[in-house]
PDB file of C-alpha atoms in Angstrom:
ATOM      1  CA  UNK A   1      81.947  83.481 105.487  1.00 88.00           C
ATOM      2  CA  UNK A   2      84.028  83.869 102.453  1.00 95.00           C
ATOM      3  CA  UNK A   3      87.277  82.312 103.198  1.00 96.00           C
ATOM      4  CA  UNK A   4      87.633  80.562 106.760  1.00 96.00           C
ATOM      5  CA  UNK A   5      90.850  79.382 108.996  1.00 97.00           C
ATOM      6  CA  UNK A   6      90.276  77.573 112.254  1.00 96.00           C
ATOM      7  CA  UNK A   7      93.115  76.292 114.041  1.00 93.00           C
ATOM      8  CA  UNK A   8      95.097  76.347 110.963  1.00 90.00           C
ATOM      9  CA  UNK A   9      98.648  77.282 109.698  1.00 95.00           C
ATOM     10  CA  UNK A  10     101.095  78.728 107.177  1.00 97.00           C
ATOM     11  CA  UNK A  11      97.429  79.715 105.472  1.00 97.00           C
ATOM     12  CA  UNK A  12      97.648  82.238 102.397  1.00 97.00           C
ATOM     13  CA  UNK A  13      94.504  84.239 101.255  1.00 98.00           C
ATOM     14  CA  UNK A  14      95.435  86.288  98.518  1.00 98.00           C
ATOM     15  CA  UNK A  15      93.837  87.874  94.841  1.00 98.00           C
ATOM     16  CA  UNK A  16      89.931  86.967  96.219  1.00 98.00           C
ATOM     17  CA  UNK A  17      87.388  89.281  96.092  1.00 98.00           C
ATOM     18  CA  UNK A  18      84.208  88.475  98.370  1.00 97.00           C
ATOM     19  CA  UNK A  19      80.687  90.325  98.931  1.00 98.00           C
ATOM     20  CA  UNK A  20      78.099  89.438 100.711  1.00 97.00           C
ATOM     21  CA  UNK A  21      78.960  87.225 103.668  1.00 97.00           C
ATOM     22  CA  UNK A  22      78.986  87.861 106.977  1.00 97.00           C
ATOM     23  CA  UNK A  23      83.120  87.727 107.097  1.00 98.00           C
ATOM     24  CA  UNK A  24      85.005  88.654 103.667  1.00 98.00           C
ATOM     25  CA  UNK A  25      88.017  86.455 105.676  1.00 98.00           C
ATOM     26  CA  UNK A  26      87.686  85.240 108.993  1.00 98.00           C
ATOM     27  CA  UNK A  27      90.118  83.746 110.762  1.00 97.00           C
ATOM     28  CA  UNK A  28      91.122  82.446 114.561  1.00 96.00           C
ATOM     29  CA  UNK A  29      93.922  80.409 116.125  1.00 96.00           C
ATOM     30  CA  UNK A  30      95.715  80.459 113.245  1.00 96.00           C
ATOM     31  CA  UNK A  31      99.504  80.916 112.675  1.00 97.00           C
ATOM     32  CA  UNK A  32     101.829  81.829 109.565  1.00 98.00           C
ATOM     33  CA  UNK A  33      98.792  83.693 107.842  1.00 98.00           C
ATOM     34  CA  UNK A  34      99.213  85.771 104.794  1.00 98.00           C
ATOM     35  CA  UNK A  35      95.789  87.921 104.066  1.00 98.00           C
ATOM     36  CA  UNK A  36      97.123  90.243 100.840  1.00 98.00           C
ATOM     37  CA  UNK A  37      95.602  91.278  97.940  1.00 98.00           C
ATOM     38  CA  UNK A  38      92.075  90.539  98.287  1.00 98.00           C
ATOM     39  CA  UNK A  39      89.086  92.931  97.553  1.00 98.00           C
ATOM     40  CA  UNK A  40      86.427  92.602 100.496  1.00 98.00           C
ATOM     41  CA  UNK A  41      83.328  94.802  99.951  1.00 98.00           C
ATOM     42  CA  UNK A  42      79.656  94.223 101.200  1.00 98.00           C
ATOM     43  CA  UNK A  43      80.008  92.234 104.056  1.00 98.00           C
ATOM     44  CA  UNK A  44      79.107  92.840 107.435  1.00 98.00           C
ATOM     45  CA  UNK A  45      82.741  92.566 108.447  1.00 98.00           C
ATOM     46  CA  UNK A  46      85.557  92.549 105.847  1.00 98.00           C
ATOM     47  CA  UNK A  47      88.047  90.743 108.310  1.00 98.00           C
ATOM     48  CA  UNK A  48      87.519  89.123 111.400  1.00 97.00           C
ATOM     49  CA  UNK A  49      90.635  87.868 113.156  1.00 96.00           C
ATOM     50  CA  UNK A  50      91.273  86.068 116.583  1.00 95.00           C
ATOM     51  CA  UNK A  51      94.231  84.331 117.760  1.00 95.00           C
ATOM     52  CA  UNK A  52      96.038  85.104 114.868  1.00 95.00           C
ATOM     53  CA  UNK A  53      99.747  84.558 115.058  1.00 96.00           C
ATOM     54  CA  UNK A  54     102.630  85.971 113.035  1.00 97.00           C
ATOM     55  CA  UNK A  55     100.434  87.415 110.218  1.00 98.00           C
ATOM     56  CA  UNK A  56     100.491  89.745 107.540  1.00 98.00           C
ATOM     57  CA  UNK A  57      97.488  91.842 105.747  1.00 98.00           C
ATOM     58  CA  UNK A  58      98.661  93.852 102.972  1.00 98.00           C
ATOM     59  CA  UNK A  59      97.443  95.636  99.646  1.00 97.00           C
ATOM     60  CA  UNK A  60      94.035  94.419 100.384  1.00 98.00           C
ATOM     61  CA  UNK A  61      91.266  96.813  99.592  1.00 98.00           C
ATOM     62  CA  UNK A  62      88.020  96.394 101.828  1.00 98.00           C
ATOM     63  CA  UNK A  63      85.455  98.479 101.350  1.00 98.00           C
ATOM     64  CA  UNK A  64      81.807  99.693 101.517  1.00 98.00           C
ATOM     65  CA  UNK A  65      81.181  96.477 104.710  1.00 98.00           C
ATOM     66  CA  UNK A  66      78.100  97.094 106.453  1.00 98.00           C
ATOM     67  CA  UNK A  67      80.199  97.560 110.109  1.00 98.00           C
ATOM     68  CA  UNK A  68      83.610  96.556 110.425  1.00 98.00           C
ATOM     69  CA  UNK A  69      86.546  97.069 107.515  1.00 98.00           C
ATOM     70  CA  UNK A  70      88.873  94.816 110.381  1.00 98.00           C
ATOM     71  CA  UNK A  71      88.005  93.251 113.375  1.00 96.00           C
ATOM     72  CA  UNK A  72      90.594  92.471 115.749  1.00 95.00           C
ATOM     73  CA  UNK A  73      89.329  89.847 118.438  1.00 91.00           C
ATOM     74  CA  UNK A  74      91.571  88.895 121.525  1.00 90.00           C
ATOM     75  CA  UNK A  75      94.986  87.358 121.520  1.00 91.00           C
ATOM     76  CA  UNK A  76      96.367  88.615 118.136  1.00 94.00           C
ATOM     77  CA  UNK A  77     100.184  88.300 118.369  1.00 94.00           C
ATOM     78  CA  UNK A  78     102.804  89.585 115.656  1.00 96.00           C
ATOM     79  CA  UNK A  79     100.750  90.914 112.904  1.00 97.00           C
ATOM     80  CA  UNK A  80     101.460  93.822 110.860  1.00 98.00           C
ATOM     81  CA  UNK A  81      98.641  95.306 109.002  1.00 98.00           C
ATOM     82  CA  UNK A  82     100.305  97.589 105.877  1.00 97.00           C
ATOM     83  CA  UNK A  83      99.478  99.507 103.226  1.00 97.00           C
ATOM     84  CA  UNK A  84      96.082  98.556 102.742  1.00 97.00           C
ATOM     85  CA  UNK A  85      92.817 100.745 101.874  1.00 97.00           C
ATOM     86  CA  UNK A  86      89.881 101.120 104.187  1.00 98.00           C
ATOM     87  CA  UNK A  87      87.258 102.982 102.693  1.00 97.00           C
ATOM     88  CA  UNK A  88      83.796 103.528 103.504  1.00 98.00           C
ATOM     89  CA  UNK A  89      82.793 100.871 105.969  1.00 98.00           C
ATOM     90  CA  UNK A  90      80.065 101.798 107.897  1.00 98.00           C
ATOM     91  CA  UNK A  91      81.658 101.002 111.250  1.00 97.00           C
ATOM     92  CA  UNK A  92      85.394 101.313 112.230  1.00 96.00           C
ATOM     93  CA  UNK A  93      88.096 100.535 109.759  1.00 97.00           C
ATOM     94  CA  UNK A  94      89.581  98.777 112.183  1.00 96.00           C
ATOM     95  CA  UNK A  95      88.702  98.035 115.939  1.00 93.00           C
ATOM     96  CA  UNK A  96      90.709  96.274 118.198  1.00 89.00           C
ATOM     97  CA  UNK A  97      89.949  94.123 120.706  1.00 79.00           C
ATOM     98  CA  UNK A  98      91.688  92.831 123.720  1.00 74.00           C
ATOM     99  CA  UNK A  99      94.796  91.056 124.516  1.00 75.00           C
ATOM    100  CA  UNK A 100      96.517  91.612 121.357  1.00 78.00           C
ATOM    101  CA  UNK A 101     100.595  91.505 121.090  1.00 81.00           C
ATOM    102  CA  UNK A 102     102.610  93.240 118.438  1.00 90.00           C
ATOM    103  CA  UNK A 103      99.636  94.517 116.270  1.00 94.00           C
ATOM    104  CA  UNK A 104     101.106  96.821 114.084  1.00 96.00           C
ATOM    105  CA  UNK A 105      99.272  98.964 111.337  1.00 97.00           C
ATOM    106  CA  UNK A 106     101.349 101.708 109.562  1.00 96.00           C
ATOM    107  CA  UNK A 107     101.214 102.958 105.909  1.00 96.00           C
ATOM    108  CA  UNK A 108      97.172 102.239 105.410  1.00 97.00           C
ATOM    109  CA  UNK A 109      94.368 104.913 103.803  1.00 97.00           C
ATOM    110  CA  UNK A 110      91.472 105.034 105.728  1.00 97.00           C
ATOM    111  CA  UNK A 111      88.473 107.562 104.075  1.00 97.00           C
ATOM    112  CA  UNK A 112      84.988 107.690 104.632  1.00 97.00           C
ATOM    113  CA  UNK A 113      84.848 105.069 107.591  1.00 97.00           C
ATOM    114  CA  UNK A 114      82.294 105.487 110.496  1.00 96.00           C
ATOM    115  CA  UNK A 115      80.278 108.059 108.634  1.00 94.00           C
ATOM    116  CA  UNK A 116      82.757 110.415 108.486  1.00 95.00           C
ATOM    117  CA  UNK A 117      82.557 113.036 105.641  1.00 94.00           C
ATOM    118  CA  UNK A 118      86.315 114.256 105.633  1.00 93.00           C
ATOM    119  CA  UNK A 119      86.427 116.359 108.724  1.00 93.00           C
ATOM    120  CA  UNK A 120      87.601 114.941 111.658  1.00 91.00           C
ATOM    121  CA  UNK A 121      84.938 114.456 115.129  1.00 90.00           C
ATOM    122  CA  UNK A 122      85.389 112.693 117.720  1.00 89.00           C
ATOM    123  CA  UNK A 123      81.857 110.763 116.646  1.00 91.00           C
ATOM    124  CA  UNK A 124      83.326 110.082 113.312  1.00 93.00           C
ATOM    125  CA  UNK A 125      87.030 108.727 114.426  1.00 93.00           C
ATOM    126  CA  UNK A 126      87.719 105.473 111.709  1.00 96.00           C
ATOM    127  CA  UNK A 127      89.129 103.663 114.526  1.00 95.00           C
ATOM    128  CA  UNK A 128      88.291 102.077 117.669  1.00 91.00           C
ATOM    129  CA  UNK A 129      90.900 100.550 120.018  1.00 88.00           C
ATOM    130  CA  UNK A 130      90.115 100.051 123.685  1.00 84.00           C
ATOM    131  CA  UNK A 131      92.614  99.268 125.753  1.00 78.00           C
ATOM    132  CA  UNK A 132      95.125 100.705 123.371  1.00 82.00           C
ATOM    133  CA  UNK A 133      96.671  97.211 122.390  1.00 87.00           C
ATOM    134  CA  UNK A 134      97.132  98.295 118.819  1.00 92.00           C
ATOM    135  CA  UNK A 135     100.004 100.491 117.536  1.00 94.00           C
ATOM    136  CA  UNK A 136      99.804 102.845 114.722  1.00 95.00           C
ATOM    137  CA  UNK A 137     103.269 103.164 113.514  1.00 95.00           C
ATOM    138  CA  UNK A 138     106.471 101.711 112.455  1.00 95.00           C
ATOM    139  CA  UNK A 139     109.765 103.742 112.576  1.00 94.00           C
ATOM    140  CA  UNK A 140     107.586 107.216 112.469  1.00 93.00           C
ATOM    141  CA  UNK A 141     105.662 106.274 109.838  1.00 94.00           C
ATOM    142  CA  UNK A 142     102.086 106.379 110.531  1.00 96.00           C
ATOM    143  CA  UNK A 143      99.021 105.629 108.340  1.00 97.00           C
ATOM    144  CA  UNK A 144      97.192 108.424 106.262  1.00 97.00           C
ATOM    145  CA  UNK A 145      93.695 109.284 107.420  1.00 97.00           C
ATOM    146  CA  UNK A 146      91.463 111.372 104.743  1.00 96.00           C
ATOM    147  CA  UNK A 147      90.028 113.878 107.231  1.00 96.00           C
ATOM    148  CA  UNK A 148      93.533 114.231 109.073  1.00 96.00           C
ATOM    149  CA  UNK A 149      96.052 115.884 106.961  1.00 95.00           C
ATOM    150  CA  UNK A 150      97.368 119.424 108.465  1.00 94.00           C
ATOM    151  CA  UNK A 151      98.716 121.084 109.214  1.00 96.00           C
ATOM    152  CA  UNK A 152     102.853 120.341 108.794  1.00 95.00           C
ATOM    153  CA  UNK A 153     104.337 123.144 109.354  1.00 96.00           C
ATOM    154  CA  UNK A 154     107.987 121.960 108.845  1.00 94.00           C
ATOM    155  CA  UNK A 155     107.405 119.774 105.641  1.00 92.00           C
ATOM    156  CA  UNK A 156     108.075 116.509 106.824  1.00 93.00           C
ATOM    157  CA  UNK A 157     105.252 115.098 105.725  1.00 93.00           C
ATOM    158  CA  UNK A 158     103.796 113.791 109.390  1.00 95.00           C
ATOM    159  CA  UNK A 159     100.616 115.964 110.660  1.00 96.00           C
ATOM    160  CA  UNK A 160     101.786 118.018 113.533  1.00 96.00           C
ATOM    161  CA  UNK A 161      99.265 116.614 115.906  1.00 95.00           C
ATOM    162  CA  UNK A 162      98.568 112.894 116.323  1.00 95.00           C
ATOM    163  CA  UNK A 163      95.612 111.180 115.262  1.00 95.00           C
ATOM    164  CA  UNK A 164      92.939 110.915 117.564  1.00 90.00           C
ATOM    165  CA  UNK A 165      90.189 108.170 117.081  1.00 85.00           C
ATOM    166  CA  UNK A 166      87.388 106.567 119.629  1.00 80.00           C
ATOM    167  CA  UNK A 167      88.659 105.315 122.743  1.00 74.00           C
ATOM    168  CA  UNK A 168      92.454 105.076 123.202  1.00 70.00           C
ATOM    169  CA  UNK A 169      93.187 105.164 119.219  1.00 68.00           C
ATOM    170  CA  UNK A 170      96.562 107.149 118.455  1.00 84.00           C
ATOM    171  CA  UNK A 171      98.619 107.408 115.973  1.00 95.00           C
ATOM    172  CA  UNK A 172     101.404 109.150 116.531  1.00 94.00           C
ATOM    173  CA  UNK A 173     102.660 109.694 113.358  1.00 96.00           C
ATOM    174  CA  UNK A 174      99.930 110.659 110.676  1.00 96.00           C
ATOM    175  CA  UNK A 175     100.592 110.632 107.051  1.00 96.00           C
ATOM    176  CA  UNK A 176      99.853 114.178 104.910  1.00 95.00           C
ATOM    177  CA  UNK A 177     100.254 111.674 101.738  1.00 93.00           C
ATOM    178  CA  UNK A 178      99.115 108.121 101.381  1.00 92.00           C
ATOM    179  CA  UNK A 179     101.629 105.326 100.871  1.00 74.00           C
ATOM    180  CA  UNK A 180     105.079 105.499 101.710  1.00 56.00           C
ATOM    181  CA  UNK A 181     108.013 107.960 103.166  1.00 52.00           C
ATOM    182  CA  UNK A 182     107.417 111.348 102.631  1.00 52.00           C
ATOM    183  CA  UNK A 183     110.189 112.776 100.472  1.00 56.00           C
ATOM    184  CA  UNK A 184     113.375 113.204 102.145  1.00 56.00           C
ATOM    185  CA  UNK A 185     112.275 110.483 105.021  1.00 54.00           C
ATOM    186  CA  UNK A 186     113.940 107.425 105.409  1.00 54.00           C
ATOM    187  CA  UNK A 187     111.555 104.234 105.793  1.00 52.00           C
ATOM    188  CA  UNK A 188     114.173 101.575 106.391  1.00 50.00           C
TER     189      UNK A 188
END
């Protein structure tokens, strides 16, 4: 494992780039977590989390892992998971797992994940979430998926149709653009 918390709190990971471990970050029953900024390629998994509480993973890039881009484990409570990039990881981008609370990922790019080539299959969805204990937006803001981006027929820069993935993976709200409020959309 690259960076480790067990049991842990107020822990900060941020500005480290890992390859080649089994976890990029990995962390479980830990509280007050901060995972931002950190480049994660080549690993098996580029995050594994369980029994993480009142977290935050943001602007981290984590790429090119040989299965999962994030892992979600059981009893995750109050983490949002923003505006990060999820490229290329063999697996999922993310999965989810069981038992989580208040797991919220909006405003992330996902491209290339689960061997997708850009057009959307039900073989290729980048996500997995069974039991649908993940949500996929925040205030009707979504996340932009690379092979899900039309049509939007009145402009407002959310795909028409939501965002199908593996199992019970929704999100409501796709992006059209990656990053932020489409023009004219308020995000507060």
């Amino acid at each position: 494992t690259g960076l480790s918390s067990a049991g842990g709190s107020m822990v900060i990971f941020e500005n480290n780039t890992h390859s080649e471990f089994s976890y990029g970050i990995q962390v479980a029953g830990t509280f007050d977590v901060q995972i931002r900024s950190n480049t994660l390629f080549a690993n098996w998994n580029g995050i594994s989390a369980t029994g993480m509480v009142r977290a935050e993973l943001s602007d981290n890039i984590i790429r090119n892992n040989l299965d999962l881009g994030i892992g979600f484990g059981y009893d995750n409570q109050e983490v949002l998971v923003t505006r990060n990039s999820l490229i290329d990881n063999a697996g999922f981008a993310v999965f989810g797992g069981g038992g989580a609370t208040s797991v919220v990922i909006t405003l992330n790019y996902f491209e290339g994940n689960h061997l997708n080539d850009g057009s959307w299959t039900l073989a290729t969805a980048q996500a997995e979430n069974p039991g649908g204990y993940l949500t996929w937006e925040m205030g009707g803001l979504g996340n932009f998926w690379a092979d899900w981006t039309a049509p939007d027929s009145d402009g407002d820069g959310i795909v028409d149709m939501p965002y199908e993935g593996a199992e019970s993976t929704i999100d409501q709200c796709p992006l059209v653009h990656p990053f932020g409020a489409p023009v004219g959309l308020d995000a507060t």
